[in-house]
PDB file of C-alpha atoms in Angstrom:
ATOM      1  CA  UNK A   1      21.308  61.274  42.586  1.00 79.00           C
ATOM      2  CA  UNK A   2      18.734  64.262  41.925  1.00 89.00           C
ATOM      3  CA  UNK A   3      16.042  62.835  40.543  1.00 92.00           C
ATOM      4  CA  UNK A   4      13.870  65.867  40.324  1.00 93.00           C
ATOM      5  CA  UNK A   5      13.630  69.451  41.101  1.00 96.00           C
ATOM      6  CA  UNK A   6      10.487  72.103  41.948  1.00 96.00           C
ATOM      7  CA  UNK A   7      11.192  75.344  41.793  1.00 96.00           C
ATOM      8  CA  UNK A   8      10.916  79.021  39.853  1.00 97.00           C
ATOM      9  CA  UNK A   9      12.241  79.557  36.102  1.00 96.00           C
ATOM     10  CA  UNK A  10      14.779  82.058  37.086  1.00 96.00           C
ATOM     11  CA  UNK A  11      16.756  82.590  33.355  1.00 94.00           C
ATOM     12  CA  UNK A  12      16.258  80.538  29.772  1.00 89.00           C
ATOM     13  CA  UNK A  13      19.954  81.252  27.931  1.00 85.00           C
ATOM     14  CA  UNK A  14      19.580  78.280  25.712  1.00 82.00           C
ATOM     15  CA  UNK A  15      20.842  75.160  25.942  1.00 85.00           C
ATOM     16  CA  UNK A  16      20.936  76.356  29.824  1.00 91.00           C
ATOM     17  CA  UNK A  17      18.061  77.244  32.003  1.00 95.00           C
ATOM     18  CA  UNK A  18      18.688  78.388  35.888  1.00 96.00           C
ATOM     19  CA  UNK A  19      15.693  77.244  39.100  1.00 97.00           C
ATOM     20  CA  UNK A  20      15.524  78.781  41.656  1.00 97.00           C
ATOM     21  CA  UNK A  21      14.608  75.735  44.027  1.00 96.00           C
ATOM     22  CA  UNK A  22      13.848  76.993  47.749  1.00 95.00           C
ATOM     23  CA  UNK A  23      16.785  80.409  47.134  1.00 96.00           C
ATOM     24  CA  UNK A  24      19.357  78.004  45.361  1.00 96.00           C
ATOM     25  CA  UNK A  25      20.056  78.371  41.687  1.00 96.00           C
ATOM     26  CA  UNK A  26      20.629  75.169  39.947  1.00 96.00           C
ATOM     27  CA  UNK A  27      22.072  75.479  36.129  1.00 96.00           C
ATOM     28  CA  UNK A  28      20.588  72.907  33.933  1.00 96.00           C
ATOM     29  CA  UNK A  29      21.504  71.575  30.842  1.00 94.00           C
ATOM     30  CA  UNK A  30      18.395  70.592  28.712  1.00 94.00           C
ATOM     31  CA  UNK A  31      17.459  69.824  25.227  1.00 91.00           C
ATOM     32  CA  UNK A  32      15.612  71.954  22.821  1.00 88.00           C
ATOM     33  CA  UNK A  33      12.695  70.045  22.746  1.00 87.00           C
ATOM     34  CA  UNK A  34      12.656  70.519  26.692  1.00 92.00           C
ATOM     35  CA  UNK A  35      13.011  74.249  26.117  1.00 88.00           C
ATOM     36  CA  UNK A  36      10.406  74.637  23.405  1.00 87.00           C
ATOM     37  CA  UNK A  37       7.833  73.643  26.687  1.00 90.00           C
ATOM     38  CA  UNK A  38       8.992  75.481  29.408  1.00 91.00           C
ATOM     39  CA  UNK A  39       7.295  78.398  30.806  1.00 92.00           C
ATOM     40  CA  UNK A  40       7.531  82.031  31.169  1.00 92.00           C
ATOM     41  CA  UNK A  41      10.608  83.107  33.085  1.00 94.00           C
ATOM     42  CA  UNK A  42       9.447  83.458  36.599  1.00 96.00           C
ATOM     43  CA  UNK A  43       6.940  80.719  36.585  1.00 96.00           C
ATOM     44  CA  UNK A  44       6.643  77.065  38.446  1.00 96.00           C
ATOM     45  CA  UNK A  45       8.484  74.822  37.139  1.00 96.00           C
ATOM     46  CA  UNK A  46       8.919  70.874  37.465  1.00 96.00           C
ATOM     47  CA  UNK A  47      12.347  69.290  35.673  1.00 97.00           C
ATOM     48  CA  UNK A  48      13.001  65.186  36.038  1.00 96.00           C
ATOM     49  CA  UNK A  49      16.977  65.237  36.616  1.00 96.00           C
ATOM     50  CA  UNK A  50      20.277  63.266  35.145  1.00 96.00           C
ATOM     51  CA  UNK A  51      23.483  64.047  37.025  1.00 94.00           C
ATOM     52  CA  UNK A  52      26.898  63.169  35.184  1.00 92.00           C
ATOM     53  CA  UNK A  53      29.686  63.468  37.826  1.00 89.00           C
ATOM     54  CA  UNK A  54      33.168  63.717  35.808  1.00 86.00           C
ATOM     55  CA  UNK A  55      36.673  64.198  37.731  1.00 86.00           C
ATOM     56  CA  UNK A  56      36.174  68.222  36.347  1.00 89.00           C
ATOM     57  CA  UNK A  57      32.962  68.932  36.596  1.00 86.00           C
ATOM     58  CA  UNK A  58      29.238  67.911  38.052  1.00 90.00           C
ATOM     59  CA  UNK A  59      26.925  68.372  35.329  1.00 93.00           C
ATOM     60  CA  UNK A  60      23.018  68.409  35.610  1.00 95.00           C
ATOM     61  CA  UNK A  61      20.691  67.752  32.584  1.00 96.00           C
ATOM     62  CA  UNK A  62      16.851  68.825  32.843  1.00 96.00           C
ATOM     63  CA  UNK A  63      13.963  67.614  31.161  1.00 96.00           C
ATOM     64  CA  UNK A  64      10.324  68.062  30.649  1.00 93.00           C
ATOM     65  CA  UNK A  65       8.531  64.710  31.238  1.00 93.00           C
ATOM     66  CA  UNK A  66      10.205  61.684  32.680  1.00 93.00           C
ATOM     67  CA  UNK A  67      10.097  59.942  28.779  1.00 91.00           C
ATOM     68  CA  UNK A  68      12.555  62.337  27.538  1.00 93.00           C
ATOM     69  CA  UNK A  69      15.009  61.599  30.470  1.00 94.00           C
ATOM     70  CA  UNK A  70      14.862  57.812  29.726  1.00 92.00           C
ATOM     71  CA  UNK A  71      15.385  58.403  26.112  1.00 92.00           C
ATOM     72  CA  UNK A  72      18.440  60.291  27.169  1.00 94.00           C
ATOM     73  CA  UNK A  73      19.641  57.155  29.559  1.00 93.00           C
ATOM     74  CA  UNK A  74      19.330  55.289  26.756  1.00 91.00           C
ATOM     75  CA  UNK A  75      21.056  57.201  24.582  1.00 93.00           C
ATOM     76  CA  UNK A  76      24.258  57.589  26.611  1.00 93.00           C
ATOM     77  CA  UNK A  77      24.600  54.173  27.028  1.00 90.00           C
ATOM     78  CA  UNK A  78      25.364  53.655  23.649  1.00 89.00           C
ATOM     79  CA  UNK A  79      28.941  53.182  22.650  1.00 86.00           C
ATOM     80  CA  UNK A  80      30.218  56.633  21.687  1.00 86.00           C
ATOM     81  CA  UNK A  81      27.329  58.651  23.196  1.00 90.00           C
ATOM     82  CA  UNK A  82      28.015  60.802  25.580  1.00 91.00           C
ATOM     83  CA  UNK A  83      26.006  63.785  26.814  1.00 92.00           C
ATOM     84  CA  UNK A  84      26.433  66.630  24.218  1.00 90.00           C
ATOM     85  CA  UNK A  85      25.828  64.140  20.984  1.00 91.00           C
ATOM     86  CA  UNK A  86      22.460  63.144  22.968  1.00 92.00           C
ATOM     87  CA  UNK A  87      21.077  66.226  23.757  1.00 91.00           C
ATOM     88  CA  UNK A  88      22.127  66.931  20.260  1.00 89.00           C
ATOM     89  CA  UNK A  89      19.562  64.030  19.159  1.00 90.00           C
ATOM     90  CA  UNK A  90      16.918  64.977  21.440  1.00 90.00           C
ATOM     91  CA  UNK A  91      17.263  68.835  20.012  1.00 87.00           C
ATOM     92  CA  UNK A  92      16.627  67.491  16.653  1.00 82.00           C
ATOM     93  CA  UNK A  93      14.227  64.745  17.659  1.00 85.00           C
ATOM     94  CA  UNK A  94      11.341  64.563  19.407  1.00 85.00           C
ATOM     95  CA  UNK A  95      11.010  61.232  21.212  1.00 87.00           C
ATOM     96  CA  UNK A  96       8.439  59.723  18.402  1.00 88.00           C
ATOM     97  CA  UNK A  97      10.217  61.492  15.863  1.00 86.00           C
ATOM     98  CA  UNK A  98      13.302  59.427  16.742  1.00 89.00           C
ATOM     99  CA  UNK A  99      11.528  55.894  17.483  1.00 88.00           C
ATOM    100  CA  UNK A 100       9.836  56.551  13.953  1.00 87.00           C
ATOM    101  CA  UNK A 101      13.065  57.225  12.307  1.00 88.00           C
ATOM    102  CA  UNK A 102      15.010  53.864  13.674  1.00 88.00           C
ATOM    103  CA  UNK A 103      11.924  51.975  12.580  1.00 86.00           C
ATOM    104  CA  UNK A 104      11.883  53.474   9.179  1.00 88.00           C
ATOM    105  CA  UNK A 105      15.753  53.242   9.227  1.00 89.00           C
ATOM    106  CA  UNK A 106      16.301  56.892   7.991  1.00 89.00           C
ATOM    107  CA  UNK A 107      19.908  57.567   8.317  1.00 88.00           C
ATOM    108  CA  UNK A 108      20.116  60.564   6.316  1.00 88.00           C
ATOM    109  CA  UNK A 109      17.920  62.229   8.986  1.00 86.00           C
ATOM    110  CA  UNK A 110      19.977  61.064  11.680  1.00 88.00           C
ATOM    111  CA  UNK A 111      23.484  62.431   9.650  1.00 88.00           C
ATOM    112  CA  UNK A 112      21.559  66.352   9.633  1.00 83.00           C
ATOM    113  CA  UNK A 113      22.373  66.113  13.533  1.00 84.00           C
ATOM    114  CA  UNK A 114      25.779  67.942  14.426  1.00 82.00           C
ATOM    115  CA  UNK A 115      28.918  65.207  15.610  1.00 82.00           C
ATOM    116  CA  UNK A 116      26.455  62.088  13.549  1.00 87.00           C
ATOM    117  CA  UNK A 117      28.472  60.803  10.190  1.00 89.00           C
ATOM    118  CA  UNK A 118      27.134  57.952   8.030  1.00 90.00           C
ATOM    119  CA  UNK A 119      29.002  55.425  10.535  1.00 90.00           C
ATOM    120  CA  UNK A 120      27.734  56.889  13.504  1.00 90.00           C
ATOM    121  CA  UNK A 121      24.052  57.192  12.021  1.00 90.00           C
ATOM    122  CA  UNK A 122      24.032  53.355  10.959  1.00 91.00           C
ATOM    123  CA  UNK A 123      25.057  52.091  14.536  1.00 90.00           C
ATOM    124  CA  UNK A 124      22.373  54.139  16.009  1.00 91.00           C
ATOM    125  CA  UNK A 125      19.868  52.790  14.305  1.00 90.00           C
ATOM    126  CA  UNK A 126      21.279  48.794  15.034  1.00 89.00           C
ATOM    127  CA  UNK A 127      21.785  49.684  18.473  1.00 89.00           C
ATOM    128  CA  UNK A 128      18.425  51.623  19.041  1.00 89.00           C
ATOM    129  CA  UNK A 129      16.738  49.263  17.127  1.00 85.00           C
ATOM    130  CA  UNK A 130      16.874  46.727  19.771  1.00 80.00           C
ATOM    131  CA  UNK A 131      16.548  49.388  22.701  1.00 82.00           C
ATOM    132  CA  UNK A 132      12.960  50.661  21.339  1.00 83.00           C
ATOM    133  CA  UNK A 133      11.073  47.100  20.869  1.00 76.00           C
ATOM    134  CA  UNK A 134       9.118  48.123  24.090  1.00 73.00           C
ATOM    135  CA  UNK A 135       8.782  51.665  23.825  1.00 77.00           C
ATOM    136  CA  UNK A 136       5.672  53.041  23.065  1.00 63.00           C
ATOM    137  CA  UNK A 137       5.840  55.464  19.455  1.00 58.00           C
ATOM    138  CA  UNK A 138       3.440  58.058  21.028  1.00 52.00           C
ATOM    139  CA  UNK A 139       3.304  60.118  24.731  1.00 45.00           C
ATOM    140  CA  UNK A 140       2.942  57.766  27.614  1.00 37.00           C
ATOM    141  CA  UNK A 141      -0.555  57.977  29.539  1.00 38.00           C
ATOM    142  CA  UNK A 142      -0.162  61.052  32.284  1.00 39.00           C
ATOM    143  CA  UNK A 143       2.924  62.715  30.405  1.00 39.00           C
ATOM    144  CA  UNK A 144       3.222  65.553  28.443  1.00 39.00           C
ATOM    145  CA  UNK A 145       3.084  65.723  24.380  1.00 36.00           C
ATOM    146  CA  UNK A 146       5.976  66.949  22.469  1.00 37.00           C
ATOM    147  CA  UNK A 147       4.594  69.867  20.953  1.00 38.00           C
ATOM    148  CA  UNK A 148       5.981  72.579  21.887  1.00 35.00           C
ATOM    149  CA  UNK A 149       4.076  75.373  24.444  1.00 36.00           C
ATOM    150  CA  UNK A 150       3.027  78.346  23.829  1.00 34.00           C
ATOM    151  CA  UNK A 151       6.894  80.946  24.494  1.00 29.00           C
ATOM    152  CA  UNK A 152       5.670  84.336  26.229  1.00 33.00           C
ATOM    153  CA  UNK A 153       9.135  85.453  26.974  1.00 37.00           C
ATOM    154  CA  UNK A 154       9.459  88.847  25.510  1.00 32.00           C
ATOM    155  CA  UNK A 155      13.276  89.752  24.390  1.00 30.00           C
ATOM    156  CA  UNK A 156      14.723  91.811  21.987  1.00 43.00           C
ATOM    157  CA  UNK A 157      15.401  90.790  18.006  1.00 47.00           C
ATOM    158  CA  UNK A 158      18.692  91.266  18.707  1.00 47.00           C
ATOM    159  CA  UNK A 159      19.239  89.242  21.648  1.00 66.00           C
ATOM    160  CA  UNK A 160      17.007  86.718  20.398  1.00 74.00           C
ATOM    161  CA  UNK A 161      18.791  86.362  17.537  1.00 74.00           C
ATOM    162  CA  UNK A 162      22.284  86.062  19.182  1.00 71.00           C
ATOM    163  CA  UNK A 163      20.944  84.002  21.658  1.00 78.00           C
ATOM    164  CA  UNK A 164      19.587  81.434  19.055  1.00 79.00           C
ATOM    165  CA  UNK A 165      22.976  81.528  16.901  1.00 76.00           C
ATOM    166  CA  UNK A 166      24.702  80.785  20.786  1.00 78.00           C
ATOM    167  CA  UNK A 167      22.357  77.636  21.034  1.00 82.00           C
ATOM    168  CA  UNK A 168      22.882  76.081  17.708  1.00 80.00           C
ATOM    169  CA  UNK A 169      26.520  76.453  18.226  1.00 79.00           C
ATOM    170  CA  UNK A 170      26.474  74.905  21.484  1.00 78.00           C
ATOM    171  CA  UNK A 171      24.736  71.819  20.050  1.00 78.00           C
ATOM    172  CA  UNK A 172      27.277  71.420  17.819  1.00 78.00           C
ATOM    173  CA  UNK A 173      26.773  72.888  14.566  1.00 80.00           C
ATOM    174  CA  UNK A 174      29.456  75.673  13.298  1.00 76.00           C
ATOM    175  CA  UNK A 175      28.989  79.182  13.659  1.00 73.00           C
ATOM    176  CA  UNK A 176      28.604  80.285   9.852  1.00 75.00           C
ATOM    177  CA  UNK A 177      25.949  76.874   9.867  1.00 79.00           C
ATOM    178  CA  UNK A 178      24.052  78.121  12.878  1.00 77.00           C
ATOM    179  CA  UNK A 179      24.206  82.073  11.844  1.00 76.00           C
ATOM    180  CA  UNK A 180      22.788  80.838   8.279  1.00 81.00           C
ATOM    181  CA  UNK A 181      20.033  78.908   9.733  1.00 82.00           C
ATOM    182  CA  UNK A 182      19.097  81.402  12.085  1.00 80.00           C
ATOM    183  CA  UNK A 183      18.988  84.169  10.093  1.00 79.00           C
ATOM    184  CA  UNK A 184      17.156  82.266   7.645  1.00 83.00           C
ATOM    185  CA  UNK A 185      14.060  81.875   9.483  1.00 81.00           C
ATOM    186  CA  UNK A 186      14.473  85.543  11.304  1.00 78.00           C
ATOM    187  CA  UNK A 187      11.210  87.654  12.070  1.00 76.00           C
ATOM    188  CA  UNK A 188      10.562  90.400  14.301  1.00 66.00           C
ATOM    189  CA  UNK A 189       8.613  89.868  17.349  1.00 70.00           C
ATOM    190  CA  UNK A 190       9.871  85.778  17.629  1.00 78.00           C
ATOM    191  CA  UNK A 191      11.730  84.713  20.966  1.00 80.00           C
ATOM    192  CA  UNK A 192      15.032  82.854  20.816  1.00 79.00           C
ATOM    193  CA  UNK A 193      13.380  79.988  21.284  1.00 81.00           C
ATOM    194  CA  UNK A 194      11.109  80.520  18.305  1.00 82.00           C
ATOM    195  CA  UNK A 195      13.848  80.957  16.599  1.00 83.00           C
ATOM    196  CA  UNK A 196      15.460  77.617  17.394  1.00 86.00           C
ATOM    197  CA  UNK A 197      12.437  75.781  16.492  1.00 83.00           C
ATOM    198  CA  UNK A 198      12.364  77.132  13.094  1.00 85.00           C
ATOM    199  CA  UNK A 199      15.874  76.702  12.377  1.00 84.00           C
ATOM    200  CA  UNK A 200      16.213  73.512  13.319  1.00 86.00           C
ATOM    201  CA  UNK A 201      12.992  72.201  11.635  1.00 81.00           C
ATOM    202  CA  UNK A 202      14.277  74.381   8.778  1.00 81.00           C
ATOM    203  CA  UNK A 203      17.625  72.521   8.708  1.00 74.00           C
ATOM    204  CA  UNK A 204      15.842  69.008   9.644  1.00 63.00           C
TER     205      UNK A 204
END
């Protein structure tokens, strides 16, 4: 199991983000909120690791603080969870956002994630119900907040754009849905990742 890796932001192509770690180049799936605080392309970076070993494929998921990678655990051990629909949560949902929204019981906020229906929604919030009685609704001592960091990766509108329609999709929602959103919230000057922010908050 890789539990962590150190290494150098090599590329940010949302939902994927390459590190270099030592001259290899590990591909990482991560959630948005994980994006939304990484660093400038060619910067440090520290990612707490969840490998999923299928018969076709190894797959490695990255995320910012060691919180989000639990709430992802926890998340795929649900019946009918599997990787994509969880990222899919944590791209909507912040880790308080989500605790607050099973305590409140808010399943139409749960339904405006891609692949969650009214069925789905309702056993989430049973199931997670249970699961959160010891979590903590706000950032554990030593870890870092969800808000998200300041982006300084300069691309064009274009490929920001494009890039930020590529993300949505890949999360789930259709391609006239995530060209809608994105263009929605469009300004020049804004990275993808900007981008993805808005339109999910904007569609949230």
């Amino acid at each position: 199991m890789i539990g962590y890796l150190r290494g150098t932001l090599l590329e940010k192509q949302p939902p994927h983000v390459l590190l270099d770690v030592n001259g290899v180049g590990y591909e990482l799936e991560v959630p948005m909120t994980t994006l939304f605080q990484l660093p400038a392309v060619g910067e440090p970076l520290i990612l707490h690791c969840h490998l999923v070993v299928r018969e076709d494929a190894q797959l490695l998921y990255g995320f910012y603080s060691k919180r989000d990678r639990a709430l992802f655990r926890e998340l795929i051990r649900l019946n009918g969870v599997g990787p994509k629909l969880a990222l899919a949560l944590m791209s909507g949902l912040s880790v308080d956002e989500l605790i607050q929204c099973v305590n409140a019981e808010d399943t139409s906020r749960l339904m405006k994630v891609p692949g969650v229906g009214k069925k789905t929604a309702d056993r989430l919030l049973v199931e997670l119900k249970d699961r959160f009685k010891n979590w903590e609704s706000t950032p554990l001592a030593g870890q870092t907040s969800m808000e998200p960091a300041e982006l300084s990766a300069v691309t064009s509108a274009q490929s920001a754009e494009s890039d930020a329609v590529s993300a949505l999709i890949g999360l789930g929602f259709k391609p006239a849905q995530a060209s809608r959103a994105v263009s929605s919230v469009f300004a020049e000057g804004l990275s993808s990742e900007d981008l993805i922010r808005r339109a999910l908050k904007g569609m949230a």
